[in-house]
PDB file of C-alpha atoms in Angstrom:
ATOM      1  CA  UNK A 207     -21.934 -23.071 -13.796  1.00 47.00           C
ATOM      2  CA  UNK A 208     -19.259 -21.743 -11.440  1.00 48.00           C
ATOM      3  CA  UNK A 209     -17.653 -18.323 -12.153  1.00 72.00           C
ATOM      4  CA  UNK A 210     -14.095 -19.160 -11.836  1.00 82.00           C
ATOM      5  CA  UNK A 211     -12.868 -15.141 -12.021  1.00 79.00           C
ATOM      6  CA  UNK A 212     -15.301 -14.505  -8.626  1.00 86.00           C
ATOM      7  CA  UNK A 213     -14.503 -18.226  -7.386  1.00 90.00           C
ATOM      8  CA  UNK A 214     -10.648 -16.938  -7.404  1.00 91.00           C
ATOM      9  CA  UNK A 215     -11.818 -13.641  -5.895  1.00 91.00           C
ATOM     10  CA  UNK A 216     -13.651 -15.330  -2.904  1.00 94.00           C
ATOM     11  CA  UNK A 217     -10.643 -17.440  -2.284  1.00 96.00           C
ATOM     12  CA  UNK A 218      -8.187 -15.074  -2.593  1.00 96.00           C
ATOM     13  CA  UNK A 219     -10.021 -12.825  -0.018  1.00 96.00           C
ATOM     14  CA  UNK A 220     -10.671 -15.708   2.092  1.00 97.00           C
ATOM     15  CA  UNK A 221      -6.734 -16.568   2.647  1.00 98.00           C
ATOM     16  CA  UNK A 222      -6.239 -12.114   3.007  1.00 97.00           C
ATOM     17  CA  UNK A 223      -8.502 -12.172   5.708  1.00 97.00           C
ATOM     18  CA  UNK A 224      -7.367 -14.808   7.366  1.00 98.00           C
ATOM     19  CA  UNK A 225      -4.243 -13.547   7.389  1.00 97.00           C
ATOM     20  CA  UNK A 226      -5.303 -10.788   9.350  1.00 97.00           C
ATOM     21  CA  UNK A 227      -7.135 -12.384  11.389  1.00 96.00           C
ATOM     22  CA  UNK A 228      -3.585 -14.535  12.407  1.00 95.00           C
ATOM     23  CA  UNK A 229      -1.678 -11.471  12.549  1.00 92.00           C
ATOM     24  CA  UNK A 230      -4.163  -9.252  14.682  1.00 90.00           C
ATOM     25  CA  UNK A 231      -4.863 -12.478  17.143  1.00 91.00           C
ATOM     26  CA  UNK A 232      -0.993 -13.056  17.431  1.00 91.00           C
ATOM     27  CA  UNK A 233      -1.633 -16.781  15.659  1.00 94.00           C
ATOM     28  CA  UNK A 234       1.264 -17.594  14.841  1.00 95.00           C
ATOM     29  CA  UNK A 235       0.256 -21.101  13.761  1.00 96.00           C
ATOM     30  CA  UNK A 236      -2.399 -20.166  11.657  1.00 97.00           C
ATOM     31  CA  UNK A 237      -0.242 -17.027  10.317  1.00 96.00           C
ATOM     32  CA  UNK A 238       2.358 -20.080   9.183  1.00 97.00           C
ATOM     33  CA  UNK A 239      -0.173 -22.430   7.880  1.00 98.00           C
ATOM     34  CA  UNK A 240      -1.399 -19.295   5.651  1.00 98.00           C
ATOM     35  CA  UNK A 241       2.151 -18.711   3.986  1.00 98.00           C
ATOM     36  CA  UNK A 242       3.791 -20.306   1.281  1.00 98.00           C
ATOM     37  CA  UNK A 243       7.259 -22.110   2.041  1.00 98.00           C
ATOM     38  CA  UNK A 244       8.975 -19.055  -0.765  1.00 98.00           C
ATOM     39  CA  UNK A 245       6.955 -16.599   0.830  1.00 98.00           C
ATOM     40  CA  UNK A 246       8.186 -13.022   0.479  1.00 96.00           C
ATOM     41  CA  UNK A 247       6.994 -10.008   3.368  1.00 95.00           C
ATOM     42  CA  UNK A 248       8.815  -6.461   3.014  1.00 91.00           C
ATOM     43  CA  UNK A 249       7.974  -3.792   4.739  1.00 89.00           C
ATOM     44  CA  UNK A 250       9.044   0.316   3.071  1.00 86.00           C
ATOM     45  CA  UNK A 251      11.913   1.305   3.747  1.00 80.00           C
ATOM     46  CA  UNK A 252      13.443  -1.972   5.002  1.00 82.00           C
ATOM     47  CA  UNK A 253      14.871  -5.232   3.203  1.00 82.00           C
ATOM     48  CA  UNK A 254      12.792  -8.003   2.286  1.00 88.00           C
ATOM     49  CA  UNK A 255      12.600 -11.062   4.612  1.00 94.00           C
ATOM     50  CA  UNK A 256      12.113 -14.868   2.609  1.00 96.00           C
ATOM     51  CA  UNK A 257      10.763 -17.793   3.575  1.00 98.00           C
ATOM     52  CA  UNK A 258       7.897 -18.599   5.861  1.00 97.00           C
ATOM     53  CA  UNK A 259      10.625 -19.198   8.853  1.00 97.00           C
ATOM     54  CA  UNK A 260      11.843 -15.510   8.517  1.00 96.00           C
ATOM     55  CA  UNK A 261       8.718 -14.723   8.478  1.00 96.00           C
ATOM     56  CA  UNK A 262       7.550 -16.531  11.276  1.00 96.00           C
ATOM     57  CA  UNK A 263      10.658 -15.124  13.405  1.00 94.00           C
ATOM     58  CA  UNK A 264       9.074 -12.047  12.694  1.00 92.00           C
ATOM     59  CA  UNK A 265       5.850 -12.211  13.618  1.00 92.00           C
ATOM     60  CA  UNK A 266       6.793 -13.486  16.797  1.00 92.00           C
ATOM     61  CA  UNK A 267       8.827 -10.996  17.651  1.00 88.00           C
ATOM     62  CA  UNK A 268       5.611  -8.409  17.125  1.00 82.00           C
ATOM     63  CA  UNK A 269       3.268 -10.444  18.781  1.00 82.00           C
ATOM     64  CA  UNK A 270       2.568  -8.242  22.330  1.00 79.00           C
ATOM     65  CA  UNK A 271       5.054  -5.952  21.548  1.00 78.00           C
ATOM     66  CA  UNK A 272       2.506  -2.941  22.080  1.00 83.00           C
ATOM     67  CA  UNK A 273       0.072  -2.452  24.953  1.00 85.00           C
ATOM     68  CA  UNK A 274      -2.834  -2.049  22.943  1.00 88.00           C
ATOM     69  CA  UNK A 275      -3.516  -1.959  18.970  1.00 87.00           C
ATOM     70  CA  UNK A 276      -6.459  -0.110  17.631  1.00 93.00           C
ATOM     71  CA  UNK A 277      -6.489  -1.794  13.982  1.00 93.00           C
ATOM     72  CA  UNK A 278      -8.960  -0.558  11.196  1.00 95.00           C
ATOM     73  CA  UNK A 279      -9.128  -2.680   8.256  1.00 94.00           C
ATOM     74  CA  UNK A 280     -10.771  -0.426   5.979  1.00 91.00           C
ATOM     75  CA  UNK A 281     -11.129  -2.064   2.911  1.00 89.00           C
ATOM     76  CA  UNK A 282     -10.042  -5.362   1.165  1.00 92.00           C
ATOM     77  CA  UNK A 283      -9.835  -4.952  -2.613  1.00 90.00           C
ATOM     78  CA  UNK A 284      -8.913  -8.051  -5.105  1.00 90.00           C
ATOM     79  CA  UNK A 285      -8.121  -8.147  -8.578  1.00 87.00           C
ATOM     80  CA  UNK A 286      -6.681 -11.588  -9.954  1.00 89.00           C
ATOM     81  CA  UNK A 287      -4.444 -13.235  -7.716  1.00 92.00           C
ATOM     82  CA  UNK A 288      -3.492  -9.464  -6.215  1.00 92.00           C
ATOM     83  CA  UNK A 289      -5.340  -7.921  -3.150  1.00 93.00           C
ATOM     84  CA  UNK A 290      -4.791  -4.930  -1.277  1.00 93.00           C
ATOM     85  CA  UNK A 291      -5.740  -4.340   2.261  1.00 94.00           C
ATOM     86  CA  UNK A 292      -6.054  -0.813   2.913  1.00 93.00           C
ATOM     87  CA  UNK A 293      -5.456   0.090   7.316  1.00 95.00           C
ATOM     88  CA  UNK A 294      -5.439   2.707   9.855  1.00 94.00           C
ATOM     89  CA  UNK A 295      -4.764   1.979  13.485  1.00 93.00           C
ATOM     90  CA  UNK A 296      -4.016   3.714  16.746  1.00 92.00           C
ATOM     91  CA  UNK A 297      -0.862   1.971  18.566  1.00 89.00           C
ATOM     92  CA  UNK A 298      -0.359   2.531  22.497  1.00 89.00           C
ATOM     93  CA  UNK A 299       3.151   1.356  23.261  1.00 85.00           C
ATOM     94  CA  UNK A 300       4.204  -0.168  26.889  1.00 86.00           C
ATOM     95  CA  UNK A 301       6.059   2.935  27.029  1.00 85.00           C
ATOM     96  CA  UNK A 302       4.988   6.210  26.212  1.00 85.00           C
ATOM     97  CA  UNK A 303       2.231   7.744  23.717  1.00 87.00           C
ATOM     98  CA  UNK A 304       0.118   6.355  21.153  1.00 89.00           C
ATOM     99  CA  UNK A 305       0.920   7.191  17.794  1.00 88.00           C
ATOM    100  CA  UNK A 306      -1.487   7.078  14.528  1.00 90.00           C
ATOM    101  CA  UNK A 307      -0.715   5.804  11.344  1.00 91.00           C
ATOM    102  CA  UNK A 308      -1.936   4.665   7.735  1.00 92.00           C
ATOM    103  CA  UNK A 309      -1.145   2.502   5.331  1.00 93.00           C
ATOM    104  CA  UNK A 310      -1.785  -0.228   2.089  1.00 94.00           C
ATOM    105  CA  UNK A 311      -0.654  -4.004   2.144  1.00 95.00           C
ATOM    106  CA  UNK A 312      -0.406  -5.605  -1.103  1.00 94.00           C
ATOM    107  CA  UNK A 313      -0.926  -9.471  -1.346  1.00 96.00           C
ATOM    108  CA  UNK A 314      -0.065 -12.124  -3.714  1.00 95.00           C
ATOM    109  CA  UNK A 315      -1.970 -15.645  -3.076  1.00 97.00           C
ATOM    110  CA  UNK A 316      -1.643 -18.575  -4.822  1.00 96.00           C
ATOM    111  CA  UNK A 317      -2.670 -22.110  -4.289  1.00 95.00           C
ATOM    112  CA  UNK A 318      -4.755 -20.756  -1.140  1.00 96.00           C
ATOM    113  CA  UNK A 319      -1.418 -19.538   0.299  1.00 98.00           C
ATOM    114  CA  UNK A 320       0.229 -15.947   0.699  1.00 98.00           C
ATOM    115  CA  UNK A 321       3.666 -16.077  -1.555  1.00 98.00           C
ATOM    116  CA  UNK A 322       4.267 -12.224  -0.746  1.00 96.00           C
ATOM    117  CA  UNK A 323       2.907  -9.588   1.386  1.00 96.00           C
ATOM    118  CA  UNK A 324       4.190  -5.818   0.573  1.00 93.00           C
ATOM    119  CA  UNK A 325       3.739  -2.931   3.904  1.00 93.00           C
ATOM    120  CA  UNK A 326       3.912   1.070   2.981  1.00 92.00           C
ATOM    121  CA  UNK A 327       3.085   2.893   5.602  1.00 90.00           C
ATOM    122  CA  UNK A 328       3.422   6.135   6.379  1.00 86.00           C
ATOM    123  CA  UNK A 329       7.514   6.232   7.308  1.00 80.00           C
ATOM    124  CA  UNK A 330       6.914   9.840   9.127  1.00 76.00           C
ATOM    125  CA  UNK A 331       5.448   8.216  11.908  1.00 77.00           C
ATOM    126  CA  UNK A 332       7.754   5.290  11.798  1.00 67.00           C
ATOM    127  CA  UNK A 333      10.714   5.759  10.630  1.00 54.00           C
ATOM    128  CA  UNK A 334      12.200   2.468   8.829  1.00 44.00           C
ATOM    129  CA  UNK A 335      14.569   1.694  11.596  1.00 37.00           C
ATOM    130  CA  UNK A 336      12.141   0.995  13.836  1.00 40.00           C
ATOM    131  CA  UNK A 337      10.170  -1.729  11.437  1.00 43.00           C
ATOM    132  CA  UNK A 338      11.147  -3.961  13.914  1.00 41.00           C
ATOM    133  CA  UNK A 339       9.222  -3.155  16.685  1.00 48.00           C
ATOM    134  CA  UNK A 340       6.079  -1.993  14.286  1.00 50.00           C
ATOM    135  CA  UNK A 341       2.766  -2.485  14.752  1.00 52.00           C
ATOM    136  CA  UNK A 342       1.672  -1.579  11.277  1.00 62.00           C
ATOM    137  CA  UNK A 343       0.072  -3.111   8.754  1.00 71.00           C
ATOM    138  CA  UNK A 344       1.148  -6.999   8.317  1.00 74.00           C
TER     139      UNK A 344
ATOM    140  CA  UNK B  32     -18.072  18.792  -5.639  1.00 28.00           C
ATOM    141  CA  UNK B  33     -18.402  19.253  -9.362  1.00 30.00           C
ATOM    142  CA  UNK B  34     -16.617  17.539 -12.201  1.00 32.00           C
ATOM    143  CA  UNK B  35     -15.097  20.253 -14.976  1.00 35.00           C
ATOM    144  CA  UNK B  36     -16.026  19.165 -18.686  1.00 36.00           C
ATOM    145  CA  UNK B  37     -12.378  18.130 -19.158  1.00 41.00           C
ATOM    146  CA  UNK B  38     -12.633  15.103 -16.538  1.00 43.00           C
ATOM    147  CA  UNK B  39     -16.166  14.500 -17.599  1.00 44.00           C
ATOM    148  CA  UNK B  40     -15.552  11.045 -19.476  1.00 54.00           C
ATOM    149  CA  UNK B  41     -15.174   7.798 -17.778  1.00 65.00           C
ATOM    150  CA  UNK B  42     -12.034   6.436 -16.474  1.00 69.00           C
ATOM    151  CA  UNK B  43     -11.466   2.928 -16.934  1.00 74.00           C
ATOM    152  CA  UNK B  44      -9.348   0.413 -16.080  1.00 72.00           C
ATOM    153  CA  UNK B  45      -7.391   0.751 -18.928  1.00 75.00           C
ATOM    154  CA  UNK B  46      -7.222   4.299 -17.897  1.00 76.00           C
ATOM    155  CA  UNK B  47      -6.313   3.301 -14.495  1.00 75.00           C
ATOM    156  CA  UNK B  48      -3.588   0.988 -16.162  1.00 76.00           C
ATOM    157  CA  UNK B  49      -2.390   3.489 -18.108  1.00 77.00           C
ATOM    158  CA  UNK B  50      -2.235   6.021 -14.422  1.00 77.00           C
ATOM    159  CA  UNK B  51      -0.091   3.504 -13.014  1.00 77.00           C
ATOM    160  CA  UNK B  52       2.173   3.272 -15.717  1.00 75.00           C
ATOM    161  CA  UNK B  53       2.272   7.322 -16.054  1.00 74.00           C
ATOM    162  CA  UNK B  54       3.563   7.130 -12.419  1.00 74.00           C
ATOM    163  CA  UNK B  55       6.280   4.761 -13.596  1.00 72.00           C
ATOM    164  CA  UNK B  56       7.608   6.042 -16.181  1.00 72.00           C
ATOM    165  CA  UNK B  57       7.086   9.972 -15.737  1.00 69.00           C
ATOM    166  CA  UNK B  58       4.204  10.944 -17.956  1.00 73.00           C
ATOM    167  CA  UNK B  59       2.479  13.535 -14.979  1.00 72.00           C
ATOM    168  CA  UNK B  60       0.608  14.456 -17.747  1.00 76.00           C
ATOM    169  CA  UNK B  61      -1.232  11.915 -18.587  1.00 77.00           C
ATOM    170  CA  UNK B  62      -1.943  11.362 -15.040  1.00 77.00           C
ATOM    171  CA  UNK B  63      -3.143  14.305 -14.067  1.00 77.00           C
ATOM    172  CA  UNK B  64      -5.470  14.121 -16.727  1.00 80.00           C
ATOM    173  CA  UNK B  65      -7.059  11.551 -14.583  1.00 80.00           C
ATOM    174  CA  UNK B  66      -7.356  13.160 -11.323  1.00 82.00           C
ATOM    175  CA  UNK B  67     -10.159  15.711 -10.630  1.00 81.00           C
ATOM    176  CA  UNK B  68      -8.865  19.352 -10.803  1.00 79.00           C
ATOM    177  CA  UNK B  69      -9.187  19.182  -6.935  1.00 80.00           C
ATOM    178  CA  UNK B  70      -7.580  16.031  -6.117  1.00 83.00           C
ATOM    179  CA  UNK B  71      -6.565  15.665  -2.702  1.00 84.00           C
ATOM    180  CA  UNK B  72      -2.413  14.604  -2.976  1.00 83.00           C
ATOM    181  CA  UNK B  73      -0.967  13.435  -0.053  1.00 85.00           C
ATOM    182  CA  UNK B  74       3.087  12.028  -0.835  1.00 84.00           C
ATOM    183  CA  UNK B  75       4.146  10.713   2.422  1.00 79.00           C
ATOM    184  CA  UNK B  76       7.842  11.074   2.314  1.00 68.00           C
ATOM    185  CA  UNK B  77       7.642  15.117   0.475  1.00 62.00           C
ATOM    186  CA  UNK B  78       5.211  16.014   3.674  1.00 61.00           C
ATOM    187  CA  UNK B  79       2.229  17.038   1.294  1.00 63.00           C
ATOM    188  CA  UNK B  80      -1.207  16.985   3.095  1.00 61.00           C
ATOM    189  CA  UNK B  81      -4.125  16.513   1.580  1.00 57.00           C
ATOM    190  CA  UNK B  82      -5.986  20.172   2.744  1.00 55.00           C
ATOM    191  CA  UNK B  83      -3.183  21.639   1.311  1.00 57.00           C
ATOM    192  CA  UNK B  84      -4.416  21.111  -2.484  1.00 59.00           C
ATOM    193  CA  UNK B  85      -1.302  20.814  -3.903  1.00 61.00           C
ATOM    194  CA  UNK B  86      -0.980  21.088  -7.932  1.00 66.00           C
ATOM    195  CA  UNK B  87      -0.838  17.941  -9.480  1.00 68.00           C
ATOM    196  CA  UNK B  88       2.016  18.532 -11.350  1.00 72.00           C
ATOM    197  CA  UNK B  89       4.062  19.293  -7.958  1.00 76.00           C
ATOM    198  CA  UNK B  90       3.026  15.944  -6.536  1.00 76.00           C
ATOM    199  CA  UNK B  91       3.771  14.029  -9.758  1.00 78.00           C
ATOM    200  CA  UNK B  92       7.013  15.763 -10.153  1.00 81.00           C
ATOM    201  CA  UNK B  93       8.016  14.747  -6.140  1.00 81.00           C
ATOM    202  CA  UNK B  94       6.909  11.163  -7.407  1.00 81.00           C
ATOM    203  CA  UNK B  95       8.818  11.244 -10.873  1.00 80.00           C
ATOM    204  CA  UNK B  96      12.072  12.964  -8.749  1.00 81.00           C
ATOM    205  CA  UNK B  97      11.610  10.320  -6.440  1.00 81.00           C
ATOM    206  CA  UNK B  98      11.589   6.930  -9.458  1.00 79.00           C
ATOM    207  CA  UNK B  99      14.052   8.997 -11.676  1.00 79.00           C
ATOM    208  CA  UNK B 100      16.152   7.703  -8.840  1.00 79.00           C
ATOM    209  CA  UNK B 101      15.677   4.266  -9.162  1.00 81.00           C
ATOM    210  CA  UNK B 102      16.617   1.982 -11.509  1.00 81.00           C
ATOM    211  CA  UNK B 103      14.138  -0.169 -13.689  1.00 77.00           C
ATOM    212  CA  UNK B 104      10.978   1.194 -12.266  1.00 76.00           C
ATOM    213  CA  UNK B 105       8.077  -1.299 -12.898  1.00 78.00           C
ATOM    214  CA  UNK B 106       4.314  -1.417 -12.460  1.00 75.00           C
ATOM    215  CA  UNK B 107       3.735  -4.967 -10.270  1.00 72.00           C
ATOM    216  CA  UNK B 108       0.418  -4.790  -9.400  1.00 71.00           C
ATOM    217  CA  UNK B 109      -2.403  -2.789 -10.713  1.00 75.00           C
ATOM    218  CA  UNK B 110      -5.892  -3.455  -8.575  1.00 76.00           C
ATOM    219  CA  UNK B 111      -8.685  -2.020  -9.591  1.00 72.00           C
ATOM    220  CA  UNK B 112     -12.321  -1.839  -7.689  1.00 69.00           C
ATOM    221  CA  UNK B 113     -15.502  -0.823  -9.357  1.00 63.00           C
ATOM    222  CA  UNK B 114     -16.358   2.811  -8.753  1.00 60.00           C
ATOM    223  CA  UNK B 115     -13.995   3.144  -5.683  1.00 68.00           C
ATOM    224  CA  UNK B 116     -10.646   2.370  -5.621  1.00 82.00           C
ATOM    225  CA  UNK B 117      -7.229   1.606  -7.328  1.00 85.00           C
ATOM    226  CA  UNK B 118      -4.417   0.443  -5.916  1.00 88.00           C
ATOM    227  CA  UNK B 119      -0.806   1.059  -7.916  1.00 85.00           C
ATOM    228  CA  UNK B 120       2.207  -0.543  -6.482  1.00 86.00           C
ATOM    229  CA  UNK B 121       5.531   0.204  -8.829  1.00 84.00           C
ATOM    230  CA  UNK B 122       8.573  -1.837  -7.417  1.00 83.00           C
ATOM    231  CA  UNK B 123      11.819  -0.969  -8.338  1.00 82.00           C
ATOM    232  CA  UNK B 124      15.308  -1.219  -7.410  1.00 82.00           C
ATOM    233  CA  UNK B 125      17.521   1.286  -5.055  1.00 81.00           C
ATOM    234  CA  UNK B 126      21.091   1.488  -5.619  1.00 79.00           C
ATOM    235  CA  UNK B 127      20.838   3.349  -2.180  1.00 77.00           C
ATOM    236  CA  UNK B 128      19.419   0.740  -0.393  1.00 77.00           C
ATOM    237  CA  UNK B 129      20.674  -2.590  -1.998  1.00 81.00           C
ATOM    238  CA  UNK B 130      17.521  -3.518  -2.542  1.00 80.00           C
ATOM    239  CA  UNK B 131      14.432  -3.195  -3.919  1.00 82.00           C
ATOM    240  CA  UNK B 132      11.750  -0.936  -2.748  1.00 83.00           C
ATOM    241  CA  UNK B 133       8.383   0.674  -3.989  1.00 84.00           C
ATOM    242  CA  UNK B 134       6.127   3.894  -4.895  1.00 85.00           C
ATOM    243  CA  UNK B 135       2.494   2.654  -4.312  1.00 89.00           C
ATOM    244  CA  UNK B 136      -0.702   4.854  -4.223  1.00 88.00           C
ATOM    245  CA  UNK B 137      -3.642   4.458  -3.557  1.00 90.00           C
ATOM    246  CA  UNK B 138      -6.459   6.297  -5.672  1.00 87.00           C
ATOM    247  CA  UNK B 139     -10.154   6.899  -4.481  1.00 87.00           C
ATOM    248  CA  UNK B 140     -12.101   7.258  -7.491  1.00 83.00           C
ATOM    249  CA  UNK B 141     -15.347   9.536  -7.018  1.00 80.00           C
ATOM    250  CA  UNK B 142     -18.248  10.141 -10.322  1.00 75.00           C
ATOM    251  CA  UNK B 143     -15.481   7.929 -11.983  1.00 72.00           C
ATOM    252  CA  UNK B 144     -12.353  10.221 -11.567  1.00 79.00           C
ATOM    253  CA  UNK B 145      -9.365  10.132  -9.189  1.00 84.00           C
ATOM    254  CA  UNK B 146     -10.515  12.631  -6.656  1.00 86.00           C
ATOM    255  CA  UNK B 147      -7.596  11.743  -4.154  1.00 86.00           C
ATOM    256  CA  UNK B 148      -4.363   9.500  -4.270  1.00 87.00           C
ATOM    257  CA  UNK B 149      -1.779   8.667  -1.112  1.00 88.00           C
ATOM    258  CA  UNK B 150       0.797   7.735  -2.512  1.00 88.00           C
ATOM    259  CA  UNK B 151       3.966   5.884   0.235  1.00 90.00           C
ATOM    260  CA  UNK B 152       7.032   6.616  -1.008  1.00 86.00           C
ATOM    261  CA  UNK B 153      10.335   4.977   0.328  1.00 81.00           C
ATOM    262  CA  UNK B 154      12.408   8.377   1.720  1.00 75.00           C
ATOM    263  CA  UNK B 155      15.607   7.230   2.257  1.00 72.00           C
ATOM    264  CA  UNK B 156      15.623   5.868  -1.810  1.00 70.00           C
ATOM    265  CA  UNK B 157      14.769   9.541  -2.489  1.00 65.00           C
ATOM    266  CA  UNK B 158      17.504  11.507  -4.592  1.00 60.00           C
TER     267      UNK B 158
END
């Protein structure tokens, strides 16, 4: 008999990691095809964006904004329909010098899609006006 | 590292539930009763490194400074994994900002007690 609790676990971190996976390849397609319509993406210190076409907008403007991205997906934890990817990564700019940073994503799937995605980083190293332009996290 | 005989019992999730909602709603107490007496505290926006061993009760007052701040301070999402980690996230809203933001930490649990917590706060919602 199927465990439904670690049946929702496996398929929650199946749509996580895939996520990454879209956002570290620049996939923008697959990154879309991952989000709900309503989905929700924030990042600290900077208002929320909603809606998978914000969204999208948004991860296009990030994808090969940096010369090179050292990403370190430490852990993926689930609990529920909640998961939390926990990140380091070393980011080398097209101008000027790499800077090193930390941080914790929190996810909310349902229905095999992503209906919000929460960034914290650490806002020392980037400050929340430059979100824009951030490599961080999702 | 050694545990002291007052964090020798078993944290929980309950326990963990009950951290996250200490961190909410201001009971440092209760969560330092969680962490290990040398719990490694880093608070990202109050500059607080881990080597530098800060009291708990300075960290959890930066944190409760911080949420006394905001208005309607509320646990969202409590994670919890076996013998490792937990993961708080407390949204609430900024007057400051317009919108809403979050305190969210991130505990490493070691012999089944918080031995170190990051916690990301949101600086410019500070006080």
């Amino acid at each position: 008999m199927p465990d439904s609790k670690s049946d929702q676990a496996a398929s929650v971190l199946s749509v996580v990691e895939a996520f990454y996976r879209g956002f570290l390849t620049d996939d923008i397609p697959a990154l879309g095809a991952l989000m709900a319509e309503t989905i929700e993406l924030s990042f600290l210190g900077s208002a929320p964006l909603h809606g998978r076409m914000a969204a999208l907008q948004f991860f296009e403007e990030q994808a090969g904004a940096f010369r090179h991205v050292d990403f370190r997906l430490a852990d993926i934890v689930v609990d529920g329909t909640f998961a939390a990817g926990i990140w380091s990564e070393t980011v080398t700019p097209h101008h000027g010098d790499p800077w090193e940073n930390h941080g914790v994503d929190i996810f909310e799937v349902g229905a095999g899609a992503v209906l919000s995605v929460h960034e914290h980083n650490d806002l020392r190293v980037l400050p929340s006006p430059a979100r824009a332009s951030d490599g961080g996290g999702v | 590292m050694t545990t002291s005989s007052h964090h020798a019992r078993t944290i929980t999730q309950a326990d963990l539930i009950s951290a996250a909602s200490a961190l909410a709603g201001g009971d440092g107490a209760l969560l330092a009763s969680l962490c290990h007496e040398r719990c490694q505290w880093w608070v990202s926006a109050a500059g607080l490194e881990p080597d530098e061993r800060v009291p708990a009760r300075r960290a959890i007052g930066i944190v409760q400074q911080h949420l006394a701040a905001l208005t309607a301070p509320h646990c969202r999402a409590v994670i919890f994994a076996a013998d490792a980690r937990a993961i708080f996230e407390i949204r609430a809203w900024s007057a400051a900002r317009g919108h809403e933001t979050s305190v969210t930490a991130v505990a490493d649990l070691t012999a089944q007690i918080i031995s170190a917590i990051r916690i990301y706060l949101d600086p410019d919602a500070a006080p």
